[in-house]
Coordinates of C-alpha atoms in Angstrom, one line a residue:
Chain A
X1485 CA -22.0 -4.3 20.6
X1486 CA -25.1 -4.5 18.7
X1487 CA -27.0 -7.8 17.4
X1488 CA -26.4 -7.3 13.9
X1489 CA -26.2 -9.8 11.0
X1490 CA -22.2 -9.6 11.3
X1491 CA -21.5 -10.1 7.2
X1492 CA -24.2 -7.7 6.5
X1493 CA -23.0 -5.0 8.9
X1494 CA -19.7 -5.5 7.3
X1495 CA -20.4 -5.1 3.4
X1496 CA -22.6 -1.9 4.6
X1497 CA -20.0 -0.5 6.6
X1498 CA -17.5 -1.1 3.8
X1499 CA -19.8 1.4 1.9
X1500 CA -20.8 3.8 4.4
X1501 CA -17.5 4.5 6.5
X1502 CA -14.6 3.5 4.2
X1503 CA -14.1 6.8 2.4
X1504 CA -13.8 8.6 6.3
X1505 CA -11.9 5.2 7.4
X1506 CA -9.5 6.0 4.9
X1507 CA -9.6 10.0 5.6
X1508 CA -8.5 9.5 9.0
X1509 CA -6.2 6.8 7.9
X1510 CA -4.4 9.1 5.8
X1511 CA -3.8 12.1 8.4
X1512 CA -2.9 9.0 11.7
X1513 CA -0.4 7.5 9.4
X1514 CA 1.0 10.0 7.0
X1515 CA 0.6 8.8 3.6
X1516 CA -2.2 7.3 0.8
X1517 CA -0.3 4.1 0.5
X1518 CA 0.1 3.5 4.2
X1519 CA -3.6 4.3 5.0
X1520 CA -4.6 2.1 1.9
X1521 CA -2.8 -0.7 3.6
X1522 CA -4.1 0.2 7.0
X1523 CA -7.5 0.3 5.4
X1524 CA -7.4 -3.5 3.1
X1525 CA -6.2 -4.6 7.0
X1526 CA -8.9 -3.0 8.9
X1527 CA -11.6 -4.6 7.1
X1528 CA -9.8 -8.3 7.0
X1529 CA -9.5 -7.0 11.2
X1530 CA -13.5 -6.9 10.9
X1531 CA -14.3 -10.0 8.5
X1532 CA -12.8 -11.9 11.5
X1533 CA -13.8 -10.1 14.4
X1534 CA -17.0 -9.3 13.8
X1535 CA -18.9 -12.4 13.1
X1536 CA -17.2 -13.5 16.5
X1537 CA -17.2 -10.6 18.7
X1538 CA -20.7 -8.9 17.2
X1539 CA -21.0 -5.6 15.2
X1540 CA -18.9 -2.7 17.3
X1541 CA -21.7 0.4 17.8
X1542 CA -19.3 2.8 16.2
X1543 CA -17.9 1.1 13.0
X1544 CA -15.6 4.1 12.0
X1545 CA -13.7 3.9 15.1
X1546 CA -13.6 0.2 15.2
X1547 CA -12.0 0.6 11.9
X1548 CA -9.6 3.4 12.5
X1549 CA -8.2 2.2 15.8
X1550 CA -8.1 -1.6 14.1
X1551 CA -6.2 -0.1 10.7
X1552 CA -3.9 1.9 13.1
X1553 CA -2.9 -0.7 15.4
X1554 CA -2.1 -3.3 12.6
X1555 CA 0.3 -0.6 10.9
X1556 CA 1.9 -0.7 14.2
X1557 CA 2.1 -3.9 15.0
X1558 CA 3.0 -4.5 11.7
X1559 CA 5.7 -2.1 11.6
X1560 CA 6.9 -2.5 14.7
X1561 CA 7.9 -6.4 13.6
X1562 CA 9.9 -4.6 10.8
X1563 CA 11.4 -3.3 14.1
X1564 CA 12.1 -0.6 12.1
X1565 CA 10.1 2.0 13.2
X1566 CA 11.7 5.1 13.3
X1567 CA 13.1 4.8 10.1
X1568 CA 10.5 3.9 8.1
X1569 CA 7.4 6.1 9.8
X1570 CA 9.0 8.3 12.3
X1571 CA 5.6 10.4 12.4
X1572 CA 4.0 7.3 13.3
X1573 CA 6.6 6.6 16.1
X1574 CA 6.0 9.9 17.6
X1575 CA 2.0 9.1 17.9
X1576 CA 2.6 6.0 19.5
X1577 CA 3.1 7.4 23.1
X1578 CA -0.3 9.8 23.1
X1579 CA -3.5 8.8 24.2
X1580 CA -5.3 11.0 21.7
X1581 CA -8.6 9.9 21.4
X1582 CA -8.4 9.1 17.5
X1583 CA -12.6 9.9 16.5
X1584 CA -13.2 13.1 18.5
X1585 CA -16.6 14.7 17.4
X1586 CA -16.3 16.2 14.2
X1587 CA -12.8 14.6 13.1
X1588 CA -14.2 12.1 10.7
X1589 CA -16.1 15.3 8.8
X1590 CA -12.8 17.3 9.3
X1591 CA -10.7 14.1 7.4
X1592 CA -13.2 13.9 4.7
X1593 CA -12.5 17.4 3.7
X1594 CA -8.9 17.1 4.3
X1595 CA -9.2 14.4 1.9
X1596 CA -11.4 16.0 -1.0
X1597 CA -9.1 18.9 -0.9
X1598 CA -6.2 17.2 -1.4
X1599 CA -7.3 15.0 -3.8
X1600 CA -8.4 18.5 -5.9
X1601 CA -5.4 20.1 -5.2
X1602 CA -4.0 23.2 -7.5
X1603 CA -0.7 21.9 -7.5
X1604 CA -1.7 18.6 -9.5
X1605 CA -2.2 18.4 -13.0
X1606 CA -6.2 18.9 -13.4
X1607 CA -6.7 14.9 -15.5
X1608 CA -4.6 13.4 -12.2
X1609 CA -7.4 15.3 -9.8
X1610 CA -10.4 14.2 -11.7
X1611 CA -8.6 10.3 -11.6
X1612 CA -7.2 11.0 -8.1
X1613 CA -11.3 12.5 -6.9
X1614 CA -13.0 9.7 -8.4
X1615 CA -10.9 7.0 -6.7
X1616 CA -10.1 8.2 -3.2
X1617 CA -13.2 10.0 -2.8
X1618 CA -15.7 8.5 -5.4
X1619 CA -14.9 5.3 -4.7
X1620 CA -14.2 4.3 -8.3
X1621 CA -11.8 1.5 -9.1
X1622 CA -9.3 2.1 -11.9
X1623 CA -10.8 -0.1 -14.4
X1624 CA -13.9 2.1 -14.1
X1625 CA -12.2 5.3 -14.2
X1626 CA -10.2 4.5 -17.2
X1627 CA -13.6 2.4 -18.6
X1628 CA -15.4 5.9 -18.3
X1629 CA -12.3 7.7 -19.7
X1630 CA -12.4 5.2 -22.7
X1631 CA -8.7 5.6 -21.6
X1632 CA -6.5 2.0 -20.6
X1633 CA -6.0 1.2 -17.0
X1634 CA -2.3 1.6 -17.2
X1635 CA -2.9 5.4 -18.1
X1636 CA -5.3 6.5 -15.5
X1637 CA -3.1 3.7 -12.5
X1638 CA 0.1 6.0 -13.8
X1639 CA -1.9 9.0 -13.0
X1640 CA -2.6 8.2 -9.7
X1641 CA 0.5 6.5 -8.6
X1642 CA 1.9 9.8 -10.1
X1643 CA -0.4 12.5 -7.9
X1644 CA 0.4 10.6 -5.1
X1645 CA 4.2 10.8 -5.4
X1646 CA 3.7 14.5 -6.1
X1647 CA 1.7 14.6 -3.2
X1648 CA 5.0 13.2 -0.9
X1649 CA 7.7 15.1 -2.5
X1650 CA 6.3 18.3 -2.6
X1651 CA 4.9 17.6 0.9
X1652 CA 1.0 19.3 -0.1
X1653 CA -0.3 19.3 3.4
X1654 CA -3.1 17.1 4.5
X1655 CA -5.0 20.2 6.0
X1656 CA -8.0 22.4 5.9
X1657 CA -6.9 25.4 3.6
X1658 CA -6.3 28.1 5.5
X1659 CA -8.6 31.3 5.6
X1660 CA -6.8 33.3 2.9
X1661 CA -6.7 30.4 -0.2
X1662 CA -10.2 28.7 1.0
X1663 CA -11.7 30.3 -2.4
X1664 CA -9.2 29.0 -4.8
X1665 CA -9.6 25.4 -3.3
X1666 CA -13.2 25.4 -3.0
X1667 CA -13.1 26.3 -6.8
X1668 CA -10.9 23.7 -7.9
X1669 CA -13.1 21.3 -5.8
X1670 CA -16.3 21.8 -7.7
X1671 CA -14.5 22.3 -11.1
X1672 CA -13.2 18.7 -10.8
X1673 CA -16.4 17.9 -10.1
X1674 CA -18.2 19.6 -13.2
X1675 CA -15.6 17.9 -15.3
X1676 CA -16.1 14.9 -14.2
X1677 CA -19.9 15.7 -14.7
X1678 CA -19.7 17.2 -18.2
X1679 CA -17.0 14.4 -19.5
X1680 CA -20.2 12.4 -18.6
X1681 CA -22.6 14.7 -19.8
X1682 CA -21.2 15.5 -23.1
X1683 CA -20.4 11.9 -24.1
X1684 CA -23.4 10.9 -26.7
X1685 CA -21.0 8.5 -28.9
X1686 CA -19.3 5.8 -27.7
X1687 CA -20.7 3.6 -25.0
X1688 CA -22.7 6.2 -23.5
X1689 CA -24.5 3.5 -21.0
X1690 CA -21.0 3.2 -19.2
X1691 CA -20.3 6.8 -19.1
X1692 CA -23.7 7.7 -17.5
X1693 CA -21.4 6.1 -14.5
X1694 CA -19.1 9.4 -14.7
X1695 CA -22.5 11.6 -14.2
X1696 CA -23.7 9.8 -11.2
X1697 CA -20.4 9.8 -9.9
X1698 CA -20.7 13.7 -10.2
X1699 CA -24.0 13.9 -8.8
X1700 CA -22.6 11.8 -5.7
X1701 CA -19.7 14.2 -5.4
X1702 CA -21.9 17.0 -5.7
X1703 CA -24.0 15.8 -2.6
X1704 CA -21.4 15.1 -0.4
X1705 CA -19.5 18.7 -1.4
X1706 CA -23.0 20.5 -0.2
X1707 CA -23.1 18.0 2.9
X1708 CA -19.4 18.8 3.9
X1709 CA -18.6 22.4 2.7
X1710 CA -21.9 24.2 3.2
X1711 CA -21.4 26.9 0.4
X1712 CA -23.5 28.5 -2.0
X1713 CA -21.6 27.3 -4.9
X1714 CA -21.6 23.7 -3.6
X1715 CA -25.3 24.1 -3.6
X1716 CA -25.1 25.9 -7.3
X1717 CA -23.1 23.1 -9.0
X1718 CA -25.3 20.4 -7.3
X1719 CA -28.3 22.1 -8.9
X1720 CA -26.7 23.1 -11.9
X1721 CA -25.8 19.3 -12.3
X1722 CA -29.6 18.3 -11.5
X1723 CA -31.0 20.2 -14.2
X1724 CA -28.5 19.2 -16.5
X1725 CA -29.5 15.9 -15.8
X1726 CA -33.3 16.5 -14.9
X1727 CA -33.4 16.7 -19.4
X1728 CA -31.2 13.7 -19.9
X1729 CA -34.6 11.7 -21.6
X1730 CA -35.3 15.1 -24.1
X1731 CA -31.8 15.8 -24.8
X1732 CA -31.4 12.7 -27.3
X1733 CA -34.2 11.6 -29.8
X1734 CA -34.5 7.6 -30.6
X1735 CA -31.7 7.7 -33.1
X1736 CA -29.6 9.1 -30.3
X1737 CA -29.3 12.3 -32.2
X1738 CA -29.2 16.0 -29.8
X1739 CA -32.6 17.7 -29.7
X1740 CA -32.6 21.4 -28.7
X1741 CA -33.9 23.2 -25.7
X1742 CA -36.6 24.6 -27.9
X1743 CA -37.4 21.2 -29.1
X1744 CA -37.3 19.0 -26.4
X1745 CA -40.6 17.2 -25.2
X1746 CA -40.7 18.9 -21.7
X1747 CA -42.8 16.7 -20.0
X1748 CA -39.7 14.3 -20.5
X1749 CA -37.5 16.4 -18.2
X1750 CA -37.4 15.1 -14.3
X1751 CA -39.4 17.2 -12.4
X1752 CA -38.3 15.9 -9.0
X1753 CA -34.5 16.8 -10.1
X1754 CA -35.8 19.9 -10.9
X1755 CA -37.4 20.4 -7.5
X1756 CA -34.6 19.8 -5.8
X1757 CA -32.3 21.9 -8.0
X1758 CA -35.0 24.8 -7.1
X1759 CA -35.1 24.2 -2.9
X1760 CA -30.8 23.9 -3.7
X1761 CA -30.8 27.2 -5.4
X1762 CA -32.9 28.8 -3.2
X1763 CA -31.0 27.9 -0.1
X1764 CA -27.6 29.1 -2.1
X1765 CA -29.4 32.8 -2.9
X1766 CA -30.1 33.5 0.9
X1767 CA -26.4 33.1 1.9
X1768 CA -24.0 36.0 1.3
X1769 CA -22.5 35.0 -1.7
X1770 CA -23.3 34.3 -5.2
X1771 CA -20.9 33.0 -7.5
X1772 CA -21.0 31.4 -11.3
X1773 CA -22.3 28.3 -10.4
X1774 CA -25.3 29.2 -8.4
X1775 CA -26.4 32.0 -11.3
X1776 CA -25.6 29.2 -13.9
X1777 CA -28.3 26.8 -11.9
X1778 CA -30.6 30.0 -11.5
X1779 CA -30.4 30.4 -15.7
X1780 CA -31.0 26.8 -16.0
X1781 CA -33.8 26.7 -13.6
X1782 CA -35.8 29.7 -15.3
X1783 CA -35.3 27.0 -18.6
X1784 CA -36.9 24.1 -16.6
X1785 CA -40.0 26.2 -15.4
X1786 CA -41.0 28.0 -18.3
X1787 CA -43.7 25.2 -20.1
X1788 CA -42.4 26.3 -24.0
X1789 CA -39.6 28.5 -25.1
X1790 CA -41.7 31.4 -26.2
X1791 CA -42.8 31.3 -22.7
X1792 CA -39.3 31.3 -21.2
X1793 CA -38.5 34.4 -18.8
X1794 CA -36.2 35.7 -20.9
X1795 CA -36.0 39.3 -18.9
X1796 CA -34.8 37.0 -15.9
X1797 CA -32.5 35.1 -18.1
X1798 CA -30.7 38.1 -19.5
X1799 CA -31.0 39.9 -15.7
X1800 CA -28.8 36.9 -14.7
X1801 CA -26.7 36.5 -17.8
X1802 CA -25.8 40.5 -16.6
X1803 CA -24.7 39.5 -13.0
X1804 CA -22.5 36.8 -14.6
X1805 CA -21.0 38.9 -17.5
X1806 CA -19.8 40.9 -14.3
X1807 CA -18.9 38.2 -11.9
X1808 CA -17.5 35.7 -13.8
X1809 CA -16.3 38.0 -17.7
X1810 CA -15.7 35.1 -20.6
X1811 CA -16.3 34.9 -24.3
X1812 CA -18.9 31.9 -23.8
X1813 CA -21.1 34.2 -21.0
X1814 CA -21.1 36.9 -23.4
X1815 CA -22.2 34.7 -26.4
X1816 CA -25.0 33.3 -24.3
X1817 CA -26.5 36.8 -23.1
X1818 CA -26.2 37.8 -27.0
X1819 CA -28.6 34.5 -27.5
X1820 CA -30.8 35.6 -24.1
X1821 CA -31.2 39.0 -26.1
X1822 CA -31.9 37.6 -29.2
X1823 CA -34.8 35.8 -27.5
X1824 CA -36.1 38.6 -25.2
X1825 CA -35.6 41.6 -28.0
X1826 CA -35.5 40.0 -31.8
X1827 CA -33.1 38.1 -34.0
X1828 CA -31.5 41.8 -34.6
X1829 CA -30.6 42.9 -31.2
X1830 CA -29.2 38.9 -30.7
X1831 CA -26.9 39.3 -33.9
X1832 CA -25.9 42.3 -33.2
X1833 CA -24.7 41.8 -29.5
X1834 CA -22.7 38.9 -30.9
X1835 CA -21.4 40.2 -33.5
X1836 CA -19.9 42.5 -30.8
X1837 CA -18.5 39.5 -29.2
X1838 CA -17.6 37.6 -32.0
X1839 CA -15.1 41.2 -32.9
X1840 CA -13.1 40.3 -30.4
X1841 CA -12.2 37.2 -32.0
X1842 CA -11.7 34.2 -29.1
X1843 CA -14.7 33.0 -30.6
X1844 CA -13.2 31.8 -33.8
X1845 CA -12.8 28.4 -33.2
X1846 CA -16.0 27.5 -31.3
X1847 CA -18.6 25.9 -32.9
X1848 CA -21.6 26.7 -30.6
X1849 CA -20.7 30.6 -31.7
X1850 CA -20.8 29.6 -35.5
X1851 CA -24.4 27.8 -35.0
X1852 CA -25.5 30.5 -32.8
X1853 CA -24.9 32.6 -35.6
X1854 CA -26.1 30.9 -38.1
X1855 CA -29.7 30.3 -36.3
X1856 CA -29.9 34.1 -36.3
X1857 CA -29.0 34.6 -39.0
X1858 CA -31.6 31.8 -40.4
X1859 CA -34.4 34.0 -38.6
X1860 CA -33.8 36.9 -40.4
X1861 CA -33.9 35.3 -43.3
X1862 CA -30.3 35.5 -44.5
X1863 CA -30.1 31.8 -46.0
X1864 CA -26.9 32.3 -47.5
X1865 CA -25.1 33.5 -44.5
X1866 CA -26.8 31.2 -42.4
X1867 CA -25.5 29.1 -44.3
X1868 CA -21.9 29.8 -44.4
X1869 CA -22.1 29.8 -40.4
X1870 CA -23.5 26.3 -40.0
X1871 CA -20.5 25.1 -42.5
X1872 CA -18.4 27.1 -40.5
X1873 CA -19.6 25.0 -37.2
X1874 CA -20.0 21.9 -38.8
X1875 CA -16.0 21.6 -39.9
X1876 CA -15.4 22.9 -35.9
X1877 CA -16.8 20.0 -34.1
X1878 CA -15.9 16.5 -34.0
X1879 CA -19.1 15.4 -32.0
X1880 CA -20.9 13.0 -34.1
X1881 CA -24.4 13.8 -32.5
X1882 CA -23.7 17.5 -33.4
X1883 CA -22.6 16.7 -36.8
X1884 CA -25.2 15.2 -37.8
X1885 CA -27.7 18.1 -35.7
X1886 CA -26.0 20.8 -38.3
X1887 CA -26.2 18.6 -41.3
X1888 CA -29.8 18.6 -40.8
X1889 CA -29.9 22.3 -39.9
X1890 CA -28.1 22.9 -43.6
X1891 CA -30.3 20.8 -45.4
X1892 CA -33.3 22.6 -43.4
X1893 CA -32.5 26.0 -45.4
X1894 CA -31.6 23.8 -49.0
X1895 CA -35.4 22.8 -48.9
X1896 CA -36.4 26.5 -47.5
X1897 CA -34.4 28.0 -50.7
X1898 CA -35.7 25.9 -53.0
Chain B
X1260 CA -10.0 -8.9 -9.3
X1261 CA -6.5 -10.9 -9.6
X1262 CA -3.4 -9.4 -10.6
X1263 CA -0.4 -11.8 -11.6
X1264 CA 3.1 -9.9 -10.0
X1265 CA 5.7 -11.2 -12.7
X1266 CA 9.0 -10.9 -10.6
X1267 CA 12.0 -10.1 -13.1
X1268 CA 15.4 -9.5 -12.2
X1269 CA 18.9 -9.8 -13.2
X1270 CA 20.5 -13.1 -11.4
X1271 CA 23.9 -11.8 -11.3
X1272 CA 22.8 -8.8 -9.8
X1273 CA 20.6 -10.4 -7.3
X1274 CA 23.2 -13.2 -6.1
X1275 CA 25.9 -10.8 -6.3
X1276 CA 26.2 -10.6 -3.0
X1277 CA 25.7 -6.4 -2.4
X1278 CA 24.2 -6.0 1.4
X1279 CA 21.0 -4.8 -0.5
X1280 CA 20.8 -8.1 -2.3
X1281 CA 21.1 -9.8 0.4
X1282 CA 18.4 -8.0 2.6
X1283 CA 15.9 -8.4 -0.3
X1284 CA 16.6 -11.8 -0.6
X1285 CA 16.0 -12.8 3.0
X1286 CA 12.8 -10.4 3.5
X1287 CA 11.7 -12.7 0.3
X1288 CA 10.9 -16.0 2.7
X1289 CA 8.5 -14.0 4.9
X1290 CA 7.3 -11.9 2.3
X1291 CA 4.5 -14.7 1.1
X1292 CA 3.8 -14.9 5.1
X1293 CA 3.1 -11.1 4.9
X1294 CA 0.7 -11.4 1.9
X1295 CA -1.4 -13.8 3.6
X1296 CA -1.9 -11.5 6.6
X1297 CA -3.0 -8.7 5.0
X1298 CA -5.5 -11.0 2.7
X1299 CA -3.9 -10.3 -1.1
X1300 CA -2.1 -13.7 -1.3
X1301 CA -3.4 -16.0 -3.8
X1302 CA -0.5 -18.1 -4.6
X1303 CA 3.4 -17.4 -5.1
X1304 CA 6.4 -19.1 -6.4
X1305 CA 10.1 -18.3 -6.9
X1306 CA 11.1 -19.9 -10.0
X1307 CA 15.0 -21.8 -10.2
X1308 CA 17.0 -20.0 -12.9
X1309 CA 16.0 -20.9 -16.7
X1310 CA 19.4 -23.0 -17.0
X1311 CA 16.9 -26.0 -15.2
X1312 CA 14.3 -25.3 -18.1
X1313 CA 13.0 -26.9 -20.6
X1314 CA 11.0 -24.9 -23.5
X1315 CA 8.0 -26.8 -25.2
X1316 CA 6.4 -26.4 -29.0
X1317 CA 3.8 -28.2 -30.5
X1318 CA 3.8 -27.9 -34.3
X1319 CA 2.0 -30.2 -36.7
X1320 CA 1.3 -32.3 -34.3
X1321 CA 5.0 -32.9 -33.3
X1322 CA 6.3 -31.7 -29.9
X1323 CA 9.5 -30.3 -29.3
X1324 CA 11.5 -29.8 -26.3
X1325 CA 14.9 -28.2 -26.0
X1326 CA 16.8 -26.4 -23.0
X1327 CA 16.5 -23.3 -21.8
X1328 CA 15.7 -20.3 -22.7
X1329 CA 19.1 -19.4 -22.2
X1330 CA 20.1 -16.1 -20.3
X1331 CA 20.0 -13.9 -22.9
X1332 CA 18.3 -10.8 -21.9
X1333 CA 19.6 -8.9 -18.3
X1334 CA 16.2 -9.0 -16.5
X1335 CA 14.5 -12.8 -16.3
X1336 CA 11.3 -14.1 -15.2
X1337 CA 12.5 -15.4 -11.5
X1338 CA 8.5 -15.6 -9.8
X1339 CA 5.1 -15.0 -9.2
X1340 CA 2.5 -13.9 -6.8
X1341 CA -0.8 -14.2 -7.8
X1342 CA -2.9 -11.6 -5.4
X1343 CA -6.5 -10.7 -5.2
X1344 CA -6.8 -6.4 -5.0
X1345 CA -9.5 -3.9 -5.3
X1346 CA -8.2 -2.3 -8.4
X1347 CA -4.6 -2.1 -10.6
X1348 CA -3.8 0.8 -8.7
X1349 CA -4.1 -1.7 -5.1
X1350 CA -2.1 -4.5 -7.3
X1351 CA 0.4 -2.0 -8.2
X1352 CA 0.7 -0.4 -4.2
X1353 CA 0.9 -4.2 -3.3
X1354 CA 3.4 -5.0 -6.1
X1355 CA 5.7 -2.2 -4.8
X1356 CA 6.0 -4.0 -1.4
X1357 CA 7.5 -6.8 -3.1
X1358 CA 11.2 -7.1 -1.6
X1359 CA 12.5 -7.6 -5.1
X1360 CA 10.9 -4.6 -6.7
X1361 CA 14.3 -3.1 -4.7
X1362 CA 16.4 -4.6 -7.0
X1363 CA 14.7 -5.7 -10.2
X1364 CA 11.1 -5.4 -11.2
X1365 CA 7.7 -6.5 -10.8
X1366 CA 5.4 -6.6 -13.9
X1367 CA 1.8 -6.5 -12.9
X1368 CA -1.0 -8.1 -15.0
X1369 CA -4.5 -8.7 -14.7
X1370 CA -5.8 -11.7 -14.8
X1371 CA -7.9 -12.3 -18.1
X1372 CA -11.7 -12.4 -17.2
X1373 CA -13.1 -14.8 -19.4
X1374 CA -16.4 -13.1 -19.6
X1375 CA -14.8 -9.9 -21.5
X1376 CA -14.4 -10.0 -25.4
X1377 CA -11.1 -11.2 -26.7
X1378 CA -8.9 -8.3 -27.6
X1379 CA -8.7 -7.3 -31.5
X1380 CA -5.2 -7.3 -32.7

């Protein structure tokens, strides 16, 4: 026991070890709602204990073996055991030490993957992620959501019945489907990033919550699951952010890349986006996420556009075409080319995307277009492509960014 | 935060007399006990049945007070427990514990927090 301030060690333990508290909870007794019980308990167990006994030297254990004995004892007054937990009943007997080295950081994973699994709908991961593993209450989920509470509670309550009756197994994926849950991992975090991200209406103050939520996932996914991609969505996320000052002028309106005042964007993000990306490049494998970061990172080195790498951009843009094949890739090496080789060769290579038509209905195509198109000079077709966006997106910030942009070549015609 | 747990159910079913009735019903007297242990209790009541009740209205400055409400609808207002929780999704985890949830339902509700804005309606 050590001689800590008992209430202080208490509120910092609450912070630091509930999350594995609960992990372990979770596999020991079988079930969310069980562990969550175990867990409220656990902590009451300390708020008395503590300031009388002193601060135990290992508070996750303390916690565990307190949160496990009250289910029993608390069960076992129900005197009926077997019926209700009979997994619980069949632990009782073993001495199994509970916290063996490396079983907190196994039950942390258990729990992220779970929590992300395939077999949920993808809104009920992102609600299920930010509360079991973020650490979000519901009134902030749905508050970042700009959803009610009853919604995002359902959700949950939901995931977790699914979770029972379809019996997804509280486990490390096996060898064979680790890529497919590592990849629904990080995409529920880059949602929950972007839904922060994107937000520029609304309160946008309470949604910068869903980005540092993100960023905190995105940490603890490169602490726990050591893989390139972990590292590439962390850094990817970084640089995102590392603009966040540039990215919207005073009247919160969206300023370009090319525009933005670069020595706005957060160089000690960017810094550690670069060490991230680095580390990702000399393991084995790279995936989407680590050559997204690499694109972004040759963007927050290069001191003015015309400066950008753009050889090094499109040389990535390549590798990611062939890795990871979708319209939006393919749109963004047509702009890469553009930069590196002339409006022409830019329209040109997406007009060869655009042919194959899944481009329709995005807006980012239609201004991409139409900024080409503004290059070389065709007003009226540049035109026609910034209308063409403008009635596509419902973003007010973007609205009023291709408004502008139309009014731009009015005053040019004129 | 506090979440009220509104405790509906439908008397006849309730004091019917079925085994599962009956279970419920006596789990209900330790159930409070329960509450406290585990740190969520607030306060709780069970309510008498609305035949004992008296409904009050203010209106121009005149009060009236007749009996009832009368048992008109199935499910009736029979309790609460006010509990303190992390979040709805705790109250509601909580709420489901409730022996009566077996039988009728329990309606949970935040507790207004005076510092929000007022809803628009």
């Amino acid at each position: 026991m050590t001689e800590a301030d008992p209430r202080l060690a208490l509120e910092a333990a609450y912070l630091a070890e509930k999350r594995r508290v609960l992990a372990t909870l979770i596999r020991l007794l079988g079930g969310f709602d069980a562990a969550e019980e175990a867990l409220h308990e656990a902590f009451a167990a300390a708020a008395d204990r503590w300031p009388r006994d002193g601060v135990p030297d290992n508070p996750y254990a303390w916690l565990v073996s307190a949160g496990r004995f009250k289910t029993i004892d608390r069960v076992r007054r129900q005197a009926r055991l077997e019926r209700v937990l009979p997994e619980l009943g069949r632990q009782l007997p073993s001495e199994e030490p509970l916290t063996e080295p490396g079983a907190a950081l196994d039950d942390e994973l258990r729990l992220i993957f779970i929590c992300c699994h395939p077999a949920l709908p993808p809104d009920a991961r992102v609600a299920l992620t930010l509360r079991e593993v973020g650490g979000l209450t519901t009134e902030e989920i749905a508050r970042a959501f700009l959803a009610r509470p009853p919604t995002i509670a359902q959700k949950i309550v939901r995931a977790k019945a699914k979770i029972l009756s379809e019996r997804l197994p509280y486990e490390l994926p096996a060898r064979a489907e680790l890529p497919e849950r590592l990849e629904s991992v990080l995409r529920v975090i880059y949602l929950i990033f972007n839904e922060g991200y994107a937000a520029t209406g609304g309160p946008s103050l309470l949604r910068l919550d869903l980005c540092a939520a993100a960023l905190r996932l995105g940490r603890l996914a490169v602490e726990l699951l050591q893989d390139p991609e972990a590292q590439g969505l962390l850094a990817l996320m970084l640089i995102h952010e590392s603009r966040r000052a540039a990215r919207l002028d005073a009247a919160g309106d969206l300023v370009l890349l090319e525009d933005q005042d670069r020595a706005l964007w957060d160089r000690r993000r960017v810094d550690e986006a670069q060490a991230l990306i680095e580390r990702g490049f000399a393991g084995r494998r790279v995936g989407p996420y680590l050559l997204q970061a690499a694109i972004a990172a040759v963007h927050a080195e290069a001191p003015s556009l015309s400066q950008t790498d753009w050889s090094r951009i499109v040389a990535l843009y390549d590798v990611l075409s062939r890795l990871d094949p979708s319209p939006v890739v393919a749109l963004n090496r047509a702009v890469a080319l553009g930069e590196r080789d002339g409006a022409e060769v830019g329209l040109a290579a997406l007009e060869a995307v655009a042919r194959a038509g899944q481009l329709d209905g995005y807006h980012l195509a239609h201004a991409a277009r139409a900024e080409l198109l503004r290059r070389l000079g065709r007003t009226e077709a540049a035109r026609l492509s910034y209308e063409r966006a403008l009635a596509l997106t419902a973003q007010p910030a973007e609205q009023r960014f291709l408004s502008r942009r139309l009014e731009q070549l009015s005053d040019r015609a004129r | 935060m506090r979440y009220a747990c509104l405790v509906y159910y439908d008397p006849r079913q309730l004091f019917g007399g079925s085994p599962e009735s009956k279970a419920a019903l006596d789990e209900c007297a330790s159930f409070d006990d329960k509450l406290k242990q585990t740190g969520h209790l607030v306060s709780g009541e069970a309510l008498e049945l609305p035949d004992g009740a008296m409904t009050v209205r203010v209106r121009d400055g005149k009060m009236s007070a007749v009996d009832g409400p009368f048992m008109e609808t199935k499910e009736m207002l029979g309790g609460f427990v006010l509990i303190e929780a992390r979040d709805l999704n705790e109250a509601v985890r909580v709420a489901g514990t409730h022996p009566i949830a077996r039988i009728g339902a329990i309606e949970v509700r935040p507790v207004v927090d005076f510092s929000t804005p007022r809803p628009e309606l």
